[in-house]
Amino acid sequence: MASPLRSRLLRPTVSKCLQHLSRRHQSTRPSFLRRNRANIIWSTISFAFGLGTVQFGLHMLAPPALPAPGSHEDKVLVADLNKRIDEEFKVKVLRGKCLGVTKTLKGEEAGWVEIIPMQAEQGEKRQDRLLDLLQGAKGLGVERVFYNRSDHQLVAIVYFGPDLSGWPGVTHGGLLATALDDKISLANYLSTTSDLSTLAAAAPQRLPGTGDHAKLPLPSTPIPKEPAQLSVDYKKPTHANDFYVIRVSPAYPGGEDVRIPIQGHEYTATLERLDATICVRATAKFAPRSQAERVKDKVGEKFGGGKGWSYADFKEWMWPSRQKESQIG
């Protein structure tokens, strides 16, 4: 039996030079990751880009559902929208106009007043109006409405939520027409209402610059009547989930930039972005008022003077005995 020392000596040995070359060859051979580094990087980038594109497409076509109106989550979102709209520059400017500093110093009546919906203060709901059914952060959310009693101009800062989209990310055109119709109806109601004492009573609550601005609670009834004719011209896309400005003013003689104008229209309205870019333009005309309504307004203007007489006051003053007999009977 050969000893272990002898068998080890008889083994073929490799020279030190060959051993050095073998180790050098093994150490310089790149690994799998190093040999395919470029392919791995580009494959990872392509996969991430494709995954992101798919997620973005799914989010645009089927965005996650927002909380239901009236829920706790919706109230949190609405509170944030109220904070954002109160910080808008246009809202601050219009509320400054509602103070009427210049006119108050001159002893004149201030023109601008903020319209406060009655349901916002007393929790009333008018379910017969379409816009009342679209509230919440995913719908119309919040708005601020201002009215000028001098030139009968109405300005509203409104919000269109993501659930009002027809095409992904773009507010539905029918909803825009409905919003313009609602603001035109409100402007017509405020300019033709016979209860002028309500408008005249709206005044700053304290001295200009130190107190609150002029506010006017809007009664829940009667519902302002809608225009008989409405022509809407869509200029630019109106993106959802953003704030916009609606301006309504009485129509003046002259050509209006509307594709299908209404002959003898009474009001013009525009829907603008915050940078004054016009997205939608509309004209409206109301049905002719009855003879009794026109006589009632003329009598109130002629005999009311600055006292704000109503038609009932005029009848009481004109025929006091007849009014008493009708009450007794």
mmCIF file of C-alpha atoms in Angstrom:
data_model
loop_
_atom_site.group_PDB
_atom_site.id
_atom_site.type_symbol
_atom_site.label_atom_id
_atom_site.label_comp_id
_atom_site.label_asym_id
_atom_site.label_seq_id
_atom_site.Cartn_x
_atom_site.Cartn_y
_atom_site.Cartn_z
ATOM 1 C CA MET A 1 0.000 0.000 0.000
ATOM 2 C CA ALA A 2 1.434 3.278 -1.120
ATOM 3 C CA SER A 3 1.848 5.888 1.468
ATOM 4 C CA PRO A 4 -0.105 9.144 1.160
ATOM 5 C CA LEU A 5 3.097 11.124 0.788
ATOM 6 C CA ARG A 6 4.208 9.061 -2.210
ATOM 7 C CA SER A 7 0.848 9.328 -4.019
ATOM 8 C CA ARG A 8 0.888 13.083 -3.547
ATOM 9 C CA LEU A 9 4.352 13.361 -5.049
ATOM 10 C CA LEU A 10 3.388 11.310 -8.112
ATOM 11 C CA ARG A 11 0.420 13.613 -8.986
ATOM 12 C CA PRO A 12 0.863 15.826 -12.064
ATOM 13 C CA THR A 13 1.440 19.352 -10.872
ATOM 14 C CA VAL A 14 0.698 22.603 -12.671
ATOM 15 C CA SER A 15 3.315 25.244 -12.745
ATOM 16 C CA LYS A 16 2.810 28.409 -10.793
ATOM 17 C CA CYS A 17 2.657 30.414 -14.023
ATOM 18 C CA LEU A 18 -0.265 28.390 -15.331
ATOM 19 C CA GLN A 19 -2.026 28.622 -11.985
ATOM 20 C CA HIS A 20 -1.665 32.417 -12.058
ATOM 21 C CA LEU A 21 -3.085 32.639 -15.584
ATOM 22 C CA SER A 22 -6.022 30.412 -14.636
ATOM 23 C CA ARG A 23 -6.910 32.535 -11.610
ATOM 24 C CA ARG A 24 -6.577 35.715 -13.701
ATOM 25 C CA HIS A 25 -8.935 34.323 -16.359
ATOM 26 C CA GLN A 26 -11.509 33.357 -13.750
ATOM 27 C CA SER A 27 -11.375 36.754 -12.034
ATOM 28 C CA THR A 28 -11.838 38.777 -15.234
ATOM 29 C CA ARG A 29 -14.823 36.835 -16.553
ATOM 30 C CA PRO A 30 -17.991 39.067 -16.093
ATOM 31 C CA SER A 31 -21.002 37.770 -14.214
ATOM 32 C CA PHE A 32 -24.448 37.285 -15.735
ATOM 33 C CA LEU A 33 -25.763 40.610 -14.412
ATOM 34 C CA ARG A 34 -22.753 42.494 -15.744
ATOM 35 C CA ARG A 35 -22.936 40.834 -19.148
ATOM 36 C CA ASN A 36 -26.680 41.698 -19.527
ATOM 37 C CA ARG A 37 -26.805 44.952 -17.607
ATOM 38 C CA ALA A 38 -28.045 47.078 -20.527
ATOM 39 C CA ASN A 39 -30.791 44.634 -21.435
ATOM 40 C CA ILE A 40 -31.952 44.396 -17.833
ATOM 41 C CA ILE A 41 -32.060 48.190 -17.428
ATOM 42 C CA TRP A 42 -34.029 48.782 -20.620
ATOM 43 C CA SER A 43 -36.406 45.925 -19.834
ATOM 44 C CA THR A 44 -37.081 47.357 -16.376
ATOM 45 C CA ILE A 45 -37.698 50.846 -17.779
ATOM 46 C CA SER A 46 -40.040 49.504 -20.450
ATOM 47 C CA PHE A 47 -41.987 47.444 -17.919
ATOM 48 C CA ALA A 48 -42.355 50.386 -15.535
ATOM 49 C CA PHE A 49 -43.455 52.709 -18.357
ATOM 50 C CA GLY A 50 -45.999 50.196 -19.616
ATOM 51 C CA LEU A 51 -47.373 49.581 -16.135
ATOM 52 C CA GLY A 52 -47.672 53.320 -15.488
ATOM 53 C CA THR A 53 -49.437 53.877 -18.815
ATOM 54 C CA VAL A 54 -51.947 51.130 -18.069
ATOM 55 C CA GLN A 55 -52.628 52.511 -14.586
ATOM 56 C CA PHE A 56 -53.087 56.036 -15.962
ATOM 57 C CA GLY A 57 -55.474 54.797 -18.637
ATOM 58 C CA LEU A 58 -57.533 52.835 -16.131
ATOM 59 C CA HIS A 59 -57.635 55.845 -13.799
ATOM 60 C CA MET A 60 -58.856 58.106 -16.605
ATOM 61 C CA LEU A 61 -61.471 55.679 -17.911
ATOM 62 C CA ALA A 62 -62.655 54.431 -14.517
ATOM 63 C CA PRO A 63 -61.458 56.751 -11.718
ATOM 64 C CA PRO A 64 -61.978 55.674 -8.110
ATOM 65 C CA ALA A 65 -65.411 56.513 -6.752
ATOM 66 C CA LEU A 66 -65.701 59.560 -4.514
ATOM 67 C CA PRO A 67 -67.665 59.432 -1.235
ATOM 68 C CA ALA A 68 -71.426 59.856 -1.334
ATOM 69 C CA PRO A 69 -72.830 63.348 -0.666
ATOM 70 C CA GLY A 70 -73.474 63.921 3.023
ATOM 71 C CA SER A 71 -71.014 61.307 4.266
ATOM 72 C CA HIS A 72 -68.199 62.151 6.668
ATOM 73 C CA GLU A 73 -65.563 61.877 3.946
ATOM 74 C CA ASP A 74 -67.621 64.112 1.662
ATOM 75 C CA LYS A 75 -67.987 66.738 4.390
ATOM 76 C CA VAL A 76 -64.205 66.800 4.803
ATOM 77 C CA LEU A 77 -63.732 67.335 1.061
ATOM 78 C CA VAL A 78 -66.434 70.020 0.948
ATOM 79 C CA ALA A 79 -64.810 71.830 3.879
ATOM 80 C CA ASP A 80 -61.539 71.865 1.953
ATOM 81 C CA LEU A 81 -63.341 73.207 -1.140
ATOM 82 C CA ASN A 82 -64.934 75.972 0.959
ATOM 83 C CA LYS A 83 -61.514 76.950 2.231
ATOM 84 C CA ARG A 84 -60.048 76.982 -1.275
ATOM 85 C CA ILE A 85 -62.864 79.029 -2.798
ATOM 86 C CA ASP A 86 -62.738 81.599 0.019
ATOM 87 C CA GLU A 87 -59.026 82.047 -0.678
ATOM 88 C CA GLU A 88 -59.594 82.731 -4.385
ATOM 89 C CA PHE A 89 -58.555 86.228 -5.416
ATOM 90 C CA LYS A 90 -61.793 86.932 -7.306
ATOM 91 C CA VAL A 91 -63.907 86.036 -4.273
ATOM 92 C CA LYS A 92 -61.890 88.385 -2.087
ATOM 93 C CA VAL A 93 -62.223 91.200 -4.641
ATOM 94 C CA LEU A 94 -65.996 90.783 -4.947
ATOM 95 C CA ARG A 95 -66.445 90.667 -1.185
ATOM 96 C CA GLY A 96 -64.423 93.849 -0.999
ATOM 97 C CA LYS A 97 -66.855 95.418 -3.456
ATOM 98 C CA CYS A 98 -69.721 94.279 -1.229
ATOM 99 C CA LEU A 99 -68.348 96.540 1.503
ATOM 100 C CA GLY A 100 -69.066 99.523 -0.744
ATOM 101 C CA VAL A 101 -66.475 101.745 0.907
ATOM 102 C CA THR A 102 -66.626 104.525 -1.691
ATOM 103 C CA LYS A 103 -70.403 104.667 -1.904
ATOM 104 C CA THR A 104 -70.816 104.376 1.856
ATOM 105 C CA LEU A 105 -68.512 107.334 2.417
ATOM 106 C CA LYS A 106 -70.603 109.311 -0.089
ATOM 107 C CA GLY A 107 -73.809 108.323 1.679
ATOM 108 C CA GLU A 108 -74.986 106.200 -1.247
ATOM 109 C CA GLU A 109 -76.285 102.653 -1.288
ATOM 110 C CA ALA A 110 -73.699 99.991 -2.078
ATOM 111 C CA GLY A 111 -74.323 98.077 -5.292
ATOM 112 C CA TRP A 112 -72.710 94.664 -4.787
ATOM 113 C CA VAL A 113 -74.162 92.066 -2.430
ATOM 114 C CA GLU A 114 -73.376 88.382 -1.829
ATOM 115 C CA ILE A 115 -76.288 86.004 -2.365
ATOM 116 C CA ILE A 116 -76.581 83.400 0.410
ATOM 117 C CA PRO A 117 -78.768 80.375 -0.452
ATOM 118 C CA MET A 118 -81.359 79.758 2.242
ATOM 119 C CA GLN A 119 -80.629 76.011 2.414
ATOM 120 C CA ALA A 120 -77.001 76.767 3.330
ATOM 121 C CA GLU A 121 -78.156 78.435 6.554
ATOM 122 C CA GLN A 122 -81.327 76.578 7.496
ATOM 123 C CA GLY A 123 -80.631 73.194 5.940
ATOM 124 C CA GLU A 124 -83.519 73.424 3.491
ATOM 125 C CA LYS A 125 -83.489 71.365 0.315
ATOM 126 C CA ARG A 126 -85.368 71.980 -2.890
ATOM 127 C CA GLN A 127 -85.506 68.534 -4.432
ATOM 128 C CA ASP A 128 -87.442 69.768 -7.458
ATOM 129 C CA ARG A 129 -84.328 71.485 -8.800
ATOM 130 C CA LEU A 130 -81.747 69.486 -10.694
ATOM 131 C CA LEU A 131 -78.769 71.379 -9.295
ATOM 132 C CA ASP A 132 -79.766 70.498 -5.725
ATOM 133 C CA LEU A 133 -79.338 66.820 -6.615
ATOM 134 C CA LEU A 134 -75.742 67.285 -7.777
ATOM 135 C CA GLN A 135 -74.231 68.562 -4.538
ATOM 136 C CA GLY A 136 -71.154 67.197 -2.791
ATOM 137 C CA ALA A 137 -67.464 67.184 -3.580
ATOM 138 C CA LYS A 138 -67.999 64.977 -6.620
ATOM 139 C CA GLY A 139 -70.669 67.295 -8.037
ATOM 140 C CA LEU A 140 -71.109 71.036 -7.935
ATOM 141 C CA GLY A 141 -69.519 71.191 -4.498
ATOM 142 C CA VAL A 142 -69.451 74.867 -3.540
ATOM 143 C CA GLU A 143 -70.150 78.234 -5.115
ATOM 144 C CA ARG A 144 -70.118 81.935 -4.261
ATOM 145 C CA VAL A 145 -72.696 84.207 -5.931
ATOM 146 C CA PHE A 146 -72.563 88.016 -6.084
ATOM 147 C CA TYR A 147 -75.112 90.459 -7.511
ATOM 148 C CA ASN A 148 -74.849 94.133 -8.439
ATOM 149 C CA ARG A 149 -78.070 95.987 -7.680
ATOM 150 C CA SER A 150 -77.055 98.929 -9.862
ATOM 151 C CA ASP A 151 -76.441 97.303 -13.257
ATOM 152 C CA HIS A 152 -78.139 93.945 -12.485
ATOM 153 C CA GLN A 153 -74.979 91.959 -13.149
ATOM 154 C CA LEU A 154 -74.464 88.565 -11.512
ATOM 155 C CA VAL A 155 -71.070 86.928 -10.972
ATOM 156 C CA ALA A 156 -70.707 83.406 -9.575
ATOM 157 C CA ILE A 157 -67.564 81.427 -8.779
ATOM 158 C CA VAL A 158 -68.523 77.768 -9.165
ATOM 159 C CA TYR A 159 -66.851 74.371 -8.883
ATOM 160 C CA PHE A 160 -67.374 71.406 -11.213
ATOM 161 C CA GLY A 161 -66.531 68.054 -9.633
ATOM 162 C CA PRO A 162 -65.044 65.001 -11.358
ATOM 163 C CA ASP A 163 -68.368 63.117 -11.518
ATOM 164 C CA LEU A 164 -69.806 65.761 -13.852
ATOM 165 C CA SER A 165 -67.643 64.587 -16.736
ATOM 166 C CA GLY A 166 -69.072 63.389 -20.015
ATOM 167 C CA TRP A 167 -65.738 62.687 -21.683
ATOM 168 C CA PRO A 168 -63.004 61.746 -19.161
ATOM 169 C CA GLY A 169 -61.788 64.926 -17.493
ATOM 170 C CA VAL A 170 -64.177 67.244 -19.395
ATOM 171 C CA THR A 171 -67.402 68.566 -17.841
ATOM 172 C CA HIS A 172 -70.572 67.479 -19.626
ATOM 173 C CA GLY A 173 -71.993 70.124 -21.945
ATOM 174 C CA GLY A 174 -75.542 69.598 -20.727
ATOM 175 C CA LEU A 175 -74.465 70.310 -17.166
ATOM 176 C CA LEU A 176 -72.767 73.530 -18.288
ATOM 177 C CA ALA A 177 -75.947 74.647 -20.035
ATOM 178 C CA THR A 178 -77.950 73.821 -16.897
ATOM 179 C CA ALA A 179 -75.582 75.840 -14.699
ATOM 180 C CA LEU A 180 -75.800 78.844 -17.042
ATOM 181 C CA ASP A 181 -79.588 78.498 -17.182
ATOM 182 C CA ASP A 182 -79.764 78.482 -13.370
ATOM 183 C CA LYS A 183 -77.658 81.625 -12.989
ATOM 184 C CA ILE A 184 -79.568 83.466 -15.738
ATOM 185 C CA SER A 185 -82.837 82.584 -13.994
ATOM 186 C CA LEU A 186 -81.468 83.877 -10.689
ATOM 187 C CA ALA A 187 -80.292 87.142 -12.266
ATOM 188 C CA ASN A 188 -83.691 87.656 -13.888
ATOM 189 C CA TYR A 189 -85.453 86.952 -10.591
ATOM 190 C CA LEU A 190 -83.317 89.453 -8.684
ATOM 191 C CA SER A 191 -83.748 92.149 -11.330
ATOM 192 C CA THR A 192 -87.520 91.756 -11.768
ATOM 193 C CA THR A 193 -88.641 90.940 -8.233
ATOM 194 C CA SER A 194 -91.192 93.378 -6.851
ATOM 195 C CA ASP A 195 -89.866 93.008 -3.298
ATOM 196 C CA LEU A 196 -87.282 95.746 -3.706
ATOM 197 C CA SER A 197 -87.167 96.321 0.057
ATOM 198 C CA THR A 198 -85.350 92.995 0.445
ATOM 199 C CA LEU A 199 -82.573 94.090 -1.879
ATOM 200 C CA ALA A 200 -82.412 97.552 -0.351
ATOM 201 C CA ALA A 201 -82.033 96.102 3.150
ATOM 202 C CA ALA A 202 -78.804 94.311 2.266
ATOM 203 C CA ALA A 203 -76.013 96.489 3.618
ATOM 204 C CA PRO A 204 -72.639 96.052 5.325
ATOM 205 C CA GLN A 205 -73.208 95.058 8.928
ATOM 206 C CA ARG A 206 -70.472 97.318 10.290
ATOM 207 C CA LEU A 207 -68.180 100.076 9.160
ATOM 208 C CA PRO A 208 -66.430 99.427 5.828
ATOM 209 C CA GLY A 209 -63.092 97.735 6.247
ATOM 210 C CA THR A 210 -63.798 96.538 9.786
ATOM 211 C CA GLY A 211 -66.936 94.421 9.546
ATOM 212 C CA ASP A 212 -68.693 91.945 7.341
ATOM 213 C CA HIS A 213 -69.786 92.637 3.780
ATOM 214 C CA ALA A 214 -73.345 93.001 2.502
ATOM 215 C CA LYS A 215 -75.255 89.722 2.276
ATOM 216 C CA LEU A 216 -78.686 88.822 0.957
ATOM 217 C CA PRO A 217 -80.406 85.542 1.971
ATOM 218 C CA LEU A 218 -82.089 84.009 -1.051
ATOM 219 C CA PRO A 219 -85.586 82.703 -0.234
ATOM 220 C CA SER A 220 -86.281 79.093 -1.096
ATOM 221 C CA THR A 221 -89.559 80.043 -2.776
ATOM 222 C CA PRO A 222 -90.617 81.033 -5.331
ATOM 223 C CA ILE A 223 -88.341 79.130 -7.682
ATOM 224 C CA PRO A 224 -86.959 81.493 -10.364
ATOM 225 C CA LYS A 225 -88.570 80.769 -13.703
ATOM 226 C CA GLU A 226 -86.360 79.472 -16.491
ATOM 227 C CA PRO A 227 -85.770 81.289 -19.786
ATOM 228 C CA ALA A 228 -88.032 80.398 -22.687
ATOM 229 C CA GLN A 229 -85.096 80.343 -25.128
ATOM 230 C CA LEU A 230 -81.447 79.566 -24.432
ATOM 231 C CA SER A 231 -78.638 79.490 -26.997
ATOM 232 C CA VAL A 232 -75.302 78.019 -25.885
ATOM 233 C CA ASP A 233 -72.021 78.208 -27.811
ATOM 234 C CA TYR A 234 -69.132 76.061 -26.546
ATOM 235 C CA LYS A 235 -65.802 77.762 -27.200
ATOM 236 C CA LYS A 236 -63.244 75.660 -25.294
ATOM 237 C CA PRO A 237 -63.283 72.454 -23.222
ATOM 238 C CA THR A 238 -64.300 72.925 -19.603
ATOM 239 C CA HIS A 239 -62.190 70.601 -17.484
ATOM 240 C CA ALA A 240 -63.709 69.012 -14.400
ATOM 241 C CA ASN A 241 -62.391 69.287 -10.843
ATOM 242 C CA ASP A 242 -61.699 73.016 -11.116
ATOM 243 C CA PHE A 243 -63.165 76.463 -10.350
ATOM 244 C CA TYR A 244 -64.844 78.662 -12.973
ATOM 245 C CA VAL A 245 -66.551 82.058 -13.180
ATOM 246 C CA ILE A 246 -70.085 82.591 -14.528
ATOM 247 C CA ARG A 247 -71.016 86.154 -15.526
ATOM 248 C CA VAL A 248 -74.590 87.170 -16.343
ATOM 249 C CA SER A 249 -75.531 90.654 -17.496
ATOM 250 C CA PRO A 250 -78.486 92.252 -19.280
ATOM 251 C CA ALA A 251 -78.146 92.274 -23.056
ATOM 252 C CA TYR A 252 -77.263 95.526 -24.760
ATOM 253 C CA PRO A 253 -77.737 96.431 -28.440
ATOM 254 C CA GLY A 254 -74.953 95.001 -30.539
ATOM 255 C CA GLY A 255 -73.737 91.765 -32.046
ATOM 256 C CA GLU A 256 -73.063 88.890 -29.692
ATOM 257 C CA ASP A 257 -70.401 86.304 -30.419
ATOM 258 C CA VAL A 258 -72.834 83.374 -30.373
ATOM 259 C CA ARG A 259 -73.093 80.854 -33.168
ATOM 260 C CA ILE A 260 -76.917 80.737 -33.144
ATOM 261 C CA PRO A 261 -78.068 84.063 -31.648
ATOM 262 C CA ILE A 262 -81.554 84.629 -30.224
ATOM 263 C CA GLN A 263 -83.477 87.507 -31.738
ATOM 264 C CA GLY A 264 -84.225 90.032 -29.018
ATOM 265 C CA HIS A 265 -82.351 88.196 -26.270
ATOM 266 C CA GLU A 266 -82.487 89.725 -22.799
ATOM 267 C CA TYR A 267 -79.407 88.287 -21.064
ATOM 268 C CA THR A 268 -75.893 87.256 -22.010
ATOM 269 C CA ALA A 269 -73.825 84.830 -19.948
ATOM 270 C CA THR A 270 -70.272 83.533 -20.109
ATOM 271 C CA LEU A 271 -68.457 80.729 -18.348
ATOM 272 C CA GLU A 272 -64.789 81.589 -17.888
ATOM 273 C CA ARG A 273 -61.680 80.112 -16.393
ATOM 274 C CA LEU A 274 -60.020 81.969 -13.555
ATOM 275 C CA ASP A 275 -57.640 83.526 -16.100
ATOM 276 C CA ALA A 276 -60.656 85.071 -17.945
ATOM 277 C CA THR A 277 -60.535 82.596 -20.855
ATOM 278 C CA ILE A 278 -64.106 82.162 -22.128
ATOM 279 C CA CYS A 279 -65.156 78.509 -22.410
ATOM 280 C CA VAL A 280 -68.919 78.870 -22.972
ATOM 281 C CA ARG A 281 -71.082 81.784 -24.107
ATOM 282 C CA ALA A 282 -74.879 81.891 -23.946
ATOM 283 C CA THR A 283 -77.822 84.187 -24.641
ATOM 284 C CA ALA A 284 -81.297 83.859 -23.138
ATOM 285 C CA LYS A 285 -84.772 85.254 -23.588
ATOM 286 C CA PHE A 286 -87.685 84.918 -21.189
ATOM 287 C CA ALA A 287 -91.339 84.574 -22.075
ATOM 288 C CA PRO A 288 -93.287 87.830 -22.257
ATOM 289 C CA ARG A 289 -94.607 88.810 -18.854
ATOM 290 C CA SER A 290 -98.328 89.066 -18.276
ATOM 291 C CA GLN A 291 -100.098 92.416 -18.299
ATOM 292 C CA ALA A 292 -100.903 92.110 -14.597
ATOM 293 C CA GLU A 293 -97.226 91.596 -13.702
ATOM 294 C CA ARG A 294 -96.133 94.606 -15.753
ATOM 295 C CA VAL A 295 -98.820 96.841 -14.196
ATOM 296 C CA LYS A 296 -97.840 95.622 -10.736
ATOM 297 C CA ASP A 297 -94.185 96.549 -11.286
ATOM 298 C CA LYS A 298 -95.015 99.943 -12.805
ATOM 299 C CA VAL A 299 -97.321 100.805 -9.917
ATOM 300 C CA GLY A 300 -94.675 99.784 -7.405
ATOM 301 C CA GLU A 301 -92.027 101.901 -9.134
ATOM 302 C CA LYS A 302 -94.263 104.958 -9.540
ATOM 303 C CA PHE A 303 -95.923 105.110 -6.142
ATOM 304 C CA GLY A 304 -93.385 103.275 -4.051
ATOM 305 C CA GLY A 305 -90.601 105.793 -4.474
ATOM 306 C CA GLY A 306 -87.786 105.085 -2.067
ATOM 307 C CA LYS A 307 -90.139 103.482 0.475
ATOM 308 C CA GLY A 308 -90.338 100.206 -1.378
ATOM 309 C CA TRP A 309 -94.144 99.991 -1.581
ATOM 310 C CA SER A 310 -95.642 96.751 -2.783
ATOM 311 C CA TYR A 311 -98.753 96.365 -4.886
ATOM 312 C CA ALA A 312 -100.715 95.322 -1.770
ATOM 313 C CA ASP A 313 -99.663 98.563 -0.047
ATOM 314 C CA PHE A 314 -100.854 100.563 -3.042
ATOM 315 C CA LYS A 315 -104.270 98.853 -3.033
ATOM 316 C CA GLU A 316 -104.591 99.486 0.696
ATOM 317 C CA TRP A 317 -103.780 103.161 0.132
ATOM 318 C CA MET A 318 -105.972 103.516 -2.972
ATOM 319 C CA TRP A 319 -109.072 101.619 -1.833
ATOM 320 C CA PRO A 320 -108.919 101.277 1.970
ATOM 321 C CA SER A 321 -112.666 100.715 2.447
ATOM 322 C CA ARG A 322 -112.815 98.000 -0.219
ATOM 323 C CA GLN A 323 -109.873 96.203 1.327
ATOM 324 C CA LYS A 324 -111.521 96.265 4.732
ATOM 325 C CA GLU A 325 -114.790 94.927 3.324
ATOM 326 C CA SER A 326 -112.969 92.059 1.613
ATOM 327 C CA GLN A 327 -111.227 91.197 4.860
ATOM 328 C CA ILE A 328 -114.497 91.246 6.836
ATOM 329 C CA GLY A 329 -116.307 89.149 4.253
#
